[in-house]
Short mmCIF file of C-alpha atoms and ligand atoms in Angstrom, two decimals:
data_model
loop_
_atom_site.label_atom_id
_atom_site.label_comp_id
_atom_site.label_asym_id
_atom_site.label_seq_id
_atom_site.Cartn_x
_atom_site.Cartn_y
_atom_site.Cartn_z
CA UNK A 18 -1.23 2.82 29.50
CA UNK A 19 0.43 3.42 26.03
CA UNK A 20 -1.54 5.57 23.85
CA UNK A 21 -1.98 4.43 20.05
CA UNK A 22 -1.53 6.16 16.86
CA UNK A 23 -5.06 7.51 16.27
CA UNK A 24 -4.68 8.28 12.87
CA UNK A 25 -5.33 4.50 12.34
CA UNK A 26 -8.73 5.23 13.70
CA UNK A 27 -9.55 7.31 10.72
CA UNK A 28 -9.32 4.41 8.34
CA UNK A 29 -12.46 2.43 7.58
CA UNK A 30 -11.74 -1.40 7.84
CA UNK A 31 -10.37 -2.89 4.80
CA UNK A 32 -13.69 -3.07 3.24
CA UNK A 33 -13.29 -3.88 -0.37
CA UNK A 34 -11.85 -7.32 -0.42
CA UNK A 35 -13.34 -8.39 2.79
CA UNK A 36 -16.93 -7.47 1.51
CA UNK A 37 -16.13 -9.18 -1.49
CA UNK A 38 -14.97 -12.54 0.22
CA UNK A 39 -18.14 -12.34 2.49
CA UNK A 40 -20.33 -12.00 -0.53
CA UNK A 41 -18.73 -14.84 -2.38
CA UNK A 42 -18.65 -17.03 0.67
CA UNK A 43 -22.37 -16.42 1.43
CA UNK A 44 -23.23 -17.18 -2.31
CA UNK A 45 -21.03 -20.48 -2.18
CA UNK A 46 -22.84 -21.49 0.97
CA UNK A 47 -26.19 -21.21 -0.49
CA UNK A 48 -25.04 -22.42 -4.03
CA UNK A 49 -22.23 -25.10 -3.32
CA UNK A 50 -22.46 -26.34 -7.01
CA UNK A 51 -21.86 -22.88 -8.61
CA UNK A 52 -18.83 -23.02 -10.68
CA UNK A 53 -17.27 -19.67 -9.67
CA UNK A 54 -14.51 -17.81 -11.66
CA UNK A 55 -12.59 -15.23 -10.23
CA UNK A 56 -11.40 -12.15 -12.31
CA UNK A 57 -11.35 -9.91 -9.24
CA UNK A 58 -8.09 -9.98 -7.24
CA UNK A 59 -4.80 -8.58 -9.07
CA UNK A 60 -2.72 -11.63 -8.51
CA UNK A 61 -0.79 -13.62 -11.16
CA UNK A 62 -1.63 -17.29 -12.17
CA UNK A 63 1.13 -18.30 -14.34
CA UNK A 64 4.55 -19.84 -13.10
CA UNK A 65 7.92 -18.10 -12.83
CA UNK A 66 9.69 -17.99 -16.22
CA UNK A 67 12.09 -20.71 -16.51
CA UNK A 68 15.37 -18.52 -16.53
CA UNK A 69 14.11 -17.08 -12.89
CA UNK A 70 13.46 -20.56 -11.58
CA UNK A 71 17.02 -21.86 -12.87
CA UNK A 72 18.78 -18.79 -11.33
CA UNK A 73 17.10 -19.39 -8.14
CA UNK A 74 18.01 -23.01 -7.90
CA UNK A 75 21.69 -21.80 -8.68
CA UNK A 76 21.59 -19.30 -5.84
CA UNK A 77 20.20 -22.01 -3.56
CA UNK A 78 23.22 -24.16 -4.22
CA UNK A 79 25.53 -21.35 -3.77
CA UNK A 80 24.09 -20.79 -0.24
CA UNK A 81 24.88 -24.54 0.44
CA UNK A 82 28.52 -23.99 0.09
CA UNK A 83 30.68 -22.25 2.77
CA UNK A 84 32.81 -20.74 -0.29
CA UNK A 85 29.88 -19.25 -2.02
CA UNK A 86 27.42 -18.48 0.93
CA UNK A 87 26.01 -14.96 1.35
CA UNK A 88 24.79 -13.51 4.37
CA UNK A 89 23.55 -9.89 4.80
CA UNK A 90 23.76 -8.33 1.21
CA UNK A 91 24.13 -4.54 0.61
CA UNK A 92 20.55 -3.13 1.54
CA UNK A 93 20.06 -1.18 -1.77
CA UNK A 94 20.49 -4.35 -3.71
CA UNK A 95 23.43 -6.35 -5.29
CA UNK A 96 24.98 -4.73 -8.17
CA UNK A 97 24.38 -7.78 -10.37
CA UNK A 98 20.60 -6.80 -10.25
CA UNK A 99 20.81 -3.14 -10.09
CA UNK A 100 23.26 -2.80 -13.03
CA UNK A 101 21.12 -4.98 -15.05
CA UNK A 102 18.13 -2.92 -14.13
CA UNK A 103 19.64 0.47 -14.94
CA UNK A 104 21.15 -0.74 -18.36
CA UNK A 105 17.77 -2.37 -19.57
CA UNK A 106 15.16 -0.08 -18.28
CA UNK A 107 17.03 3.26 -18.19
CA UNK A 108 20.32 3.46 -20.32
CA UNK A 109 18.69 1.53 -23.23
CA UNK A 110 15.82 4.34 -23.11
CA UNK A 111 18.43 7.15 -22.83
CA UNK A 112 17.99 7.83 -19.35
CA UNK A 113 20.91 8.02 -16.96
CA UNK A 114 20.54 6.78 -13.68
CA UNK A 115 23.41 6.40 -11.23
CA UNK A 116 24.07 3.25 -9.29
CA UNK A 117 23.25 4.90 -6.07
CA UNK A 118 20.08 6.06 -7.21
CA UNK A 119 18.33 2.69 -7.09
CA UNK A 120 16.97 0.71 -4.22
CA UNK A 121 16.05 -2.83 -4.68
CA UNK A 122 13.28 -3.72 -2.13
CA UNK A 123 10.63 -6.54 -1.39
CA UNK A 124 8.21 -5.11 -3.81
CA UNK A 125 6.66 -1.83 -4.43
CA UNK A 126 3.89 -1.97 -2.05
CA UNK A 127 6.26 -1.42 0.85
CA UNK A 128 8.04 1.37 -1.12
CA UNK A 129 4.72 3.15 -2.19
CA UNK A 130 3.70 2.96 1.11
CA UNK A 131 6.83 3.99 2.92
CA UNK A 132 7.92 6.67 0.81
CA UNK A 133 5.87 9.23 2.45
CA UNK A 134 8.05 8.65 5.83
CA UNK A 135 10.71 11.12 4.23
CA UNK A 136 8.32 13.78 3.70
CA UNK A 137 7.22 16.43 6.30
CA UNK A 138 3.71 15.88 7.80
CA UNK A 139 2.57 19.31 6.40
CA UNK A 140 2.62 18.28 2.95
CA UNK A 141 -0.38 18.53 1.07
CA UNK A 142 -1.12 15.14 -0.89
CA UNK A 143 -2.86 14.84 -4.21
CA UNK A 144 -4.18 11.42 -5.29
CA UNK A 145 -6.35 10.23 -8.31
CA UNK A 146 -9.79 9.13 -7.56
CA UNK A 147 -10.20 5.99 -8.13
CA UNK A 148 -6.74 5.02 -6.71
CA UNK A 149 -4.64 2.00 -5.42
CA UNK A 150 -5.61 2.53 -1.89
CA UNK A 151 -1.84 2.20 -0.51
CA UNK A 152 -1.01 5.92 -1.25
CA UNK A 153 -3.88 7.24 0.40
CA UNK A 154 -4.12 4.77 3.55
CA UNK A 155 -0.51 5.33 4.44
CA UNK A 156 -0.82 8.99 4.45
CA UNK A 157 -4.00 8.86 6.72
CA UNK A 158 -1.83 6.50 9.04
CA UNK A 159 0.86 9.10 9.21
CA UNK A 160 -1.38 11.83 10.04
CA UNK A 161 -1.22 13.91 6.74
CA UNK A 162 -5.07 13.93 6.26
CA UNK A 163 -8.11 14.83 8.31
CA UNK A 164 -11.09 12.34 8.84
CA UNK A 165 -13.16 10.78 6.39
CA UNK A 166 -16.17 12.51 5.16
CA UNK A 167 -19.38 11.38 4.21
CA UNK A 168 -18.72 11.61 0.37
CA UNK A 169 -15.92 9.02 0.70
CA UNK A 170 -13.12 11.62 0.53
CA UNK A 171 -10.56 12.46 3.52
CA UNK A 172 -10.37 15.90 4.72
CA UNK A 173 -7.07 17.47 3.66
CA UNK A 174 -6.44 15.46 0.39
CA UNK A 175 -6.61 16.69 -2.93
CA UNK A 176 -8.45 14.40 -5.03
CA UNK A 177 -7.94 14.15 -8.70
CA UNK A 178 -11.02 12.57 -10.43
CA UNK A 179 -10.39 10.24 -13.33
CA UNK A 180 -13.38 8.84 -15.14
CA UNK A 181 -14.62 8.68 -18.83
CA UNK A 182 -15.35 12.20 -18.93
CA UNK A 183 -11.69 13.35 -18.76
CA UNK A 184 -10.60 10.04 -20.62
CA UNK A 185 -8.89 9.11 -17.10
CA UNK A 186 -6.35 11.88 -17.47
CA UNK A 187 -6.68 13.90 -14.16
CA UNK A 188 -6.80 17.74 -14.47
CA UNK A 189 -4.18 19.63 -12.54
CA UNK A 190 -5.23 20.58 -9.06
CA UNK A 191 -6.54 24.32 -8.58
CA UNK A 192 -4.69 24.68 -5.34
CA UNK A 193 -0.93 23.93 -4.94
CA UNK A 194 0.02 20.56 -3.72
CA UNK A 195 3.47 19.09 -2.56
CA UNK A 196 3.25 15.26 -3.25
CA UNK A 197 1.45 14.08 -6.25
CA UNK A 198 0.75 10.18 -6.65
CA UNK A 199 0.41 8.95 -10.25
CA UNK A 200 0.06 5.39 -11.15
CA UNK A 201 0.65 4.63 -15.00
CA UNK A 202 -0.47 2.30 -16.40
CA UNK A 203 -3.04 2.65 -13.74
CA UNK A 204 -4.46 0.23 -11.28
CA UNK A 205 -7.66 0.19 -11.25
CA UNK A 206 -8.34 1.82 -14.36
CA UNK A 207 -6.02 0.04 -16.63
CA UNK A 208 -5.56 3.24 -18.54
CA UNK A 209 -2.36 5.42 -18.95
CA UNK A 210 -1.23 8.92 -19.43
CA UNK A 211 0.44 10.10 -22.72
CA UNK A 212 3.53 11.72 -23.01
CA UNK A 213 1.91 15.14 -23.24
CA UNK A 214 -0.48 14.66 -20.18
CA UNK A 215 2.58 13.48 -18.37
CA UNK A 216 4.44 16.35 -19.28
CA UNK A 217 1.86 18.57 -17.91
CA UNK A 218 2.35 16.82 -14.56
CA UNK A 219 6.29 17.22 -14.77
CA UNK A 220 5.97 21.01 -15.67
CA UNK A 221 3.58 21.48 -12.85
CA UNK A 222 5.81 19.71 -10.23
CA UNK A 223 8.64 21.87 -11.39
CA UNK A 224 6.65 25.01 -11.30
CA UNK A 225 5.40 24.47 -7.85
CA UNK A 226 8.42 22.68 -6.24
CA UNK A 227 6.17 19.40 -5.95
CA UNK A 228 7.27 15.86 -6.15
CA UNK A 229 5.69 13.23 -8.23
CA UNK A 230 5.53 9.72 -6.77
CA UNK A 231 5.15 7.91 -9.85
CA UNK A 232 4.14 3.97 -9.56
CA UNK A 233 5.19 2.26 -12.69
CA UNK A 234 4.36 -1.21 -11.33
CA UNK A 235 2.86 -2.15 -14.70
CA UNK A 236 5.05 -0.69 -16.97
CA UNK A 237 5.97 -4.18 -18.87
CA UNK A 238 2.32 -4.14 -19.89
CA UNK A 239 2.60 -1.00 -22.31
CA UNK A 240 2.26 -1.71 -25.85
CA UNK A 241 1.69 1.84 -27.29
CA UNK A 242 4.58 4.07 -28.31
CA UNK A 243 3.08 7.25 -27.12
CA UNK A 244 2.94 5.81 -23.52
CA UNK A 245 6.22 6.46 -21.51
CA UNK A 246 7.68 3.41 -19.84
CA UNK A 247 9.29 5.62 -17.15
CA UNK A 248 8.52 9.12 -16.15
CA UNK A 249 12.22 9.93 -16.68
CA UNK A 250 11.42 9.82 -20.19
CA UNK A 251 10.00 13.20 -19.74
CA UNK A 252 12.26 16.17 -19.87
CA UNK A 253 13.02 17.71 -16.35
CA UNK A 254 11.40 14.70 -14.62
CA UNK A 255 14.60 13.67 -12.99
CA UNK A 256 14.40 16.72 -10.70
CA UNK A 257 10.81 16.12 -9.46
CA UNK A 258 10.05 12.48 -9.72
CA UNK A 259 10.49 9.39 -7.73
CA UNK A 260 9.75 6.05 -9.59
CA UNK A 261 8.46 2.68 -8.37
CA UNK A 262 8.89 -0.53 -10.14
CA UNK A 263 8.06 -4.12 -9.41
CA UNK A 264 8.82 -7.57 -10.64
CA UNK A 265 5.58 -8.94 -9.31
CA UNK A 266 3.34 -8.39 -12.50
CA UNK A 267 6.39 -8.29 -14.81
CA UNK A 268 7.93 -11.77 -14.00
CA UNK A 269 5.21 -13.34 -11.66
CA UNK A 270 7.21 -12.37 -8.43
CA UNK A 271 3.83 -11.64 -6.43
CA UNK A 272 4.85 -14.19 -4.18
CA UNK A 273 8.34 -14.23 -4.57
CA UNK A 274 8.96 -10.18 -3.71
CA UNK A 275 11.10 -7.82 -5.43
CA UNK A 276 10.54 -4.22 -6.70
CA UNK A 277 12.87 -1.11 -6.63
CA UNK A 278 12.55 2.60 -6.60
CA UNK A 279 14.55 5.14 -8.25
CA UNK A 280 15.46 8.39 -6.31
CA UNK A 281 17.55 10.73 -8.48
CA UNK A 282 19.66 12.91 -6.37
CA UNK A 283 18.32 15.94 -8.23
CA UNK A 284 14.86 15.21 -6.28
CA UNK A 285 15.08 17.89 -3.41
CA UNK A 286 13.03 18.99 -0.51
CA UNK A 287 13.17 21.99 1.92
CA UNK A 288 14.33 21.32 5.63
CA UNK A 289 12.78 23.27 8.35
CA UNK A 290 15.94 25.72 8.43
CA UNK A 291 15.35 26.32 4.71
CA UNK A 292 18.16 24.10 3.33
CA UNK A 293 17.51 22.01 0.55
CA UNK A 294 17.90 18.11 1.10
CA UNK A 295 18.14 15.19 -1.30
CA UNK A 296 15.38 12.78 -0.73
CA UNK A 297 17.78 10.08 -2.07
CA UNK A 298 19.90 10.65 1.21
CA UNK A 299 16.97 10.30 3.34
CA UNK A 300 15.48 7.42 1.67
CA UNK A 301 18.94 5.76 1.89
CA UNK A 302 18.93 6.55 5.73
CA UNK A 303 15.54 4.98 5.94
CA UNK A 304 16.25 2.12 3.84
CA UNK A 305 19.58 1.14 5.47
CA UNK A 306 17.82 1.70 9.10
CA UNK A 307 14.60 -0.21 8.40
CA UNK A 308 15.37 -2.89 5.83
CA UNK A 309 17.95 -5.42 5.54
CA UNK A 310 17.99 -6.48 1.89
CA UNK A 311 15.88 -8.39 -0.47
CA UNK A 312 16.78 -12.24 -0.40
CA UNK A 313 19.90 -13.24 -2.51
CA UNK A 314 17.96 -15.94 -4.06
CA UNK A 315 15.27 -13.53 -5.29
CA UNK A 316 17.64 -11.11 -6.67
CA UNK A 317 19.34 -13.50 -8.62
CA UNK A 318 15.82 -14.66 -9.79
CA UNK A 319 15.04 -11.19 -10.53
CA UNK A 320 18.27 -10.31 -12.66
CA UNK A 321 17.69 -13.53 -14.98
CA UNK A 322 14.72 -11.63 -16.42
CA UNK A 323 17.63 -9.44 -18.20
CA UNK A 324 19.20 -12.43 -19.85
CA UNK A 325 18.20 -13.03 -23.26
CA UNK A 326 16.15 -16.17 -22.21
CA UNK A 327 14.53 -14.19 -19.38
CA UNK A 328 13.59 -11.31 -21.93
CA UNK A 329 11.95 -13.80 -24.25
CA UNK A 330 10.18 -15.48 -21.26
CA UNK A 331 8.96 -12.56 -19.81
CA UNK A 332 7.44 -11.19 -23.11
CA UNK A 333 5.62 -14.46 -23.51
CA UNK A 334 4.19 -13.86 -20.02
CA UNK A 335 3.08 -10.51 -20.21
CA UNK A 336 1.87 -11.54 -23.87
CA UNK A 337 -0.08 -14.31 -22.38
CA UNK A 338 -1.89 -11.93 -19.85
CA UNK A 339 -2.31 -9.28 -22.61
CA UNK A 340 -4.17 -11.75 -24.89
CA UNK A 341 -6.50 -12.33 -21.96
CA UNK A 342 -7.16 -8.63 -21.82
CA UNK A 343 -7.92 -8.56 -25.51
CA UNK A 344 -10.43 -11.42 -24.87
CA UNK A 345 -12.02 -9.67 -22.12
CA UNK A 346 -12.33 -6.24 -23.65
CA UNK A 347 -13.65 -7.64 -27.06
CA UNK A 348 -16.15 -9.90 -25.33
CA UNK A 349 -17.46 -6.89 -23.35
CA UNK A 350 -17.65 -5.02 -26.31
CA UNK A 351 -19.68 -7.63 -28.19
CA UNK A 352 -21.98 -7.88 -25.16
CA UNK A 353 -22.63 -4.16 -25.41
CA UNK A 354 -20.53 -3.34 -22.36
CA UNK A 355 -18.41 -0.18 -22.32
CA UNK A 356 -14.84 -1.04 -21.36
CA UNK A 357 -11.66 0.90 -21.00
CA UNK A 358 -7.84 -0.06 -20.39
CA UNK A 359 -6.62 -3.55 -21.31
CA UNK A 360 -4.33 -2.10 -23.97
CA UNK A 361 -1.37 -0.87 -21.97
CA UNK A 362 -2.21 -2.89 -18.74
CA UNK A 363 -3.73 -5.92 -17.30
CA UNK A 364 -7.02 -4.38 -16.04
CA UNK A 365 -10.02 -3.94 -17.64
CA UNK A 366 -12.58 -1.04 -16.26
CA UNK A 367 -15.80 -1.54 -17.57
CA UNK A 368 -18.66 0.92 -17.35
CA UNK A 369 -21.55 -0.95 -15.63
CA UNK A 370 -24.60 -1.34 -17.76
CA UNK A 371 -27.48 1.45 -17.26
CA UNK A 372 -25.24 3.16 -14.63
CA UNK A 373 -25.82 0.36 -12.23
CA UNK A 374 -24.06 0.88 -8.78
CA UNK A 375 -20.79 -1.03 -8.73
CA UNK A 376 -21.87 -3.49 -5.88
CA UNK A 377 -25.09 -4.30 -7.58
CA UNK A 378 -23.24 -5.21 -10.81
CA UNK A 379 -20.96 -7.21 -8.66
CA UNK A 380 -24.31 -9.15 -7.22
CA UNK A 381 -25.53 -9.65 -10.63
CA UNK A 382 -22.31 -11.03 -12.21
CA UNK A 383 -21.74 -13.34 -8.95
CA UNK A 384 -25.43 -14.57 -8.71
CA UNK A 385 -26.25 -14.78 -12.46
CA UNK A 386 -23.03 -15.90 -14.28
CA UNK A 387 -20.79 -16.66 -11.25
CA UNK A 388 -18.05 -14.40 -12.13
CA UNK A 389 -16.19 -12.06 -9.37
CA UNK A 390 -14.95 -8.91 -10.06
CA UNK A 391 -14.27 -5.93 -8.19
CA UNK A 392 -16.68 -2.99 -7.54
CA UNK A 393 -15.03 0.34 -8.89
CA UNK A 394 -16.71 1.99 -5.91
CA UNK A 395 -14.02 0.36 -3.70
CA UNK A 396 -11.06 2.32 -5.39
CA UNK A 397 -12.70 5.83 -4.54
CA UNK A 398 -16.19 7.62 -5.06
CA UNK A 399 -15.43 8.16 -8.91
CA UNK A 400 -15.06 4.45 -9.31
CA UNK A 401 -19.07 4.26 -8.71
CA UNK A 402 -20.51 2.96 -11.82
CA UNK A 403 -17.59 1.24 -13.00
CA UNK A 404 -16.25 -2.42 -12.38
CA UNK A 405 -12.66 -4.00 -12.58
CA UNK A 406 -11.78 -7.17 -14.20
CA UNK A 407 -8.10 -8.45 -14.21
CA UNK A 408 -6.62 -10.21 -17.09
CA UNK A 409 -4.35 -12.40 -14.70
CA UNK A 410 -6.54 -15.36 -14.71
CA UNK A 411 -5.87 -18.53 -16.86
CA UNK A 412 -6.81 -18.64 -20.45
CA UNK A 413 -9.46 -21.19 -19.93
CA UNK A 414 -11.14 -19.43 -17.04
CA UNK A 415 -10.77 -16.13 -18.95
CA UNK A 416 -12.55 -17.71 -22.03
CA UNK A 417 -15.05 -19.40 -20.11
CA UNK A 418 -16.01 -16.10 -18.11
CA UNK A 419 -16.28 -13.89 -21.19
CA UNK A 420 -18.67 -16.51 -22.69
CA UNK A 421 -20.82 -16.18 -19.76
CA UNK A 422 -20.80 -12.60 -19.87
CA UNK A 423 -21.67 -12.56 -23.71
CA UNK A 424 -24.47 -14.87 -23.36
CA UNK A 425 -25.89 -12.89 -20.64
CA UNK A 426 -25.82 -9.34 -21.64
CA UNK A 427 -25.62 -9.55 -25.64
CA UNK A 428 -28.04 -7.10 -26.95
N1 LIG B 511 1.39 -0.58 -7.22
C1 LIG B 511 0.21 -0.92 -7.85
C2 LIG B 511 -0.37 0.11 -8.61
C3 LIG B 511 -0.26 -2.25 -7.74
O1 LIG B 511 -1.39 -2.60 -8.37
C4 LIG B 511 0.59 -3.09 -6.99
C5 LIG B 511 -0.06 -4.54 -6.64
O2 LIG B 511 -1.02 -4.75 -6.98
C6 LIG B 511 1.57 -2.79 -6.31
C7 LIG B 511 2.12 -1.51 -6.38
C8 LIG B 511 2.42 -3.80 -5.43
O3 LIG B 511 3.12 -4.37 -5.94
P1 LIG B 511 4.40 -5.41 -5.21
O4 LIG B 511 3.87 -6.81 -5.59
O5 LIG B 511 5.68 -5.03 -5.97
O6 LIG B 511 4.18 -5.00 -3.81
#
């Protein structure tokens, strides 16, 4: 009989959203009349920008004609897209990225999850707590960790606690680590790292020959000047950092699927025989072997965000969600609830009143004001006592939800 990858058995079931779904379904069954507002899941609600739609329609028409038809494209992405990304997101910010240092994909979940394949299994992994679960789970699947302990942490992983006590800026690990996952702006906390904080990590990685896996999926939401849009804004980062970006939250591509990864050729690791090898080469090999390119239509749609119209429309889209974030944050403050995030990210991370456990607060919001959020404990033990609300709802629901919270909790 074929054997299985036993590492998968180390993972708990995908408890968080399944459990949320179960509790919401049970409540709905008991209260079919309840008008439930969902501010839990991190998916967008507004339509794609008009420039993207127009570009995609045009691309469909091209595929309808033998003269302009396209089959397989370059696995790394079409140059009309990669050139536009490099120009707008890097060159214009004074960062030089070569055209063979960018890899377009079907979204950054795949890239954040798959990147660990090009690292040795003996690498020591550091992740923040709480954390976007993909980084951890994919390393568990690969066998880079031990088993799950009673405290909710996996053996063999270095956890970097992030809570209000350290202003959500993780301290450097005491022991040496090889792979460091940083997400900025952060999901779930909605907080960011300042230039000074990020430089600390780049310096650590350079001193310790580590690699930073920098997830900038929410970069478009940054409003404050002191928060780097790219890790490569930090001097020396191009030698030690891989950056992930996504069109999902930037332009509503969660269902359309497009993202990209930057791997500078200067980021290197050591082979078993001691030679230094570019991670770029390994990723190129992996990408061209396991991936056959993002759909032409989708890449045309993504490239349209870099046109003048597209830029304006994306600004409005991001502005729409950030106005929701402001409404939620200020509403929580009026209700006497401490809230973090929501300034440079579409997530609001609130401290539960009276240190109520996250799941108790979930039940309270669901049953008393019919609002669904996400318990912080679901993102890691340090998320206990916190709760995530997202700004991705539509305006009307966001306003209604905030009014309900204000009425319920106002002191
Ligand atoms: N990284 C973070 C931190 C996210 O929150 C998400 C999606 O929620 C992703 C990556 C995945 O984005 P994509 O839709 O591009 O796969």
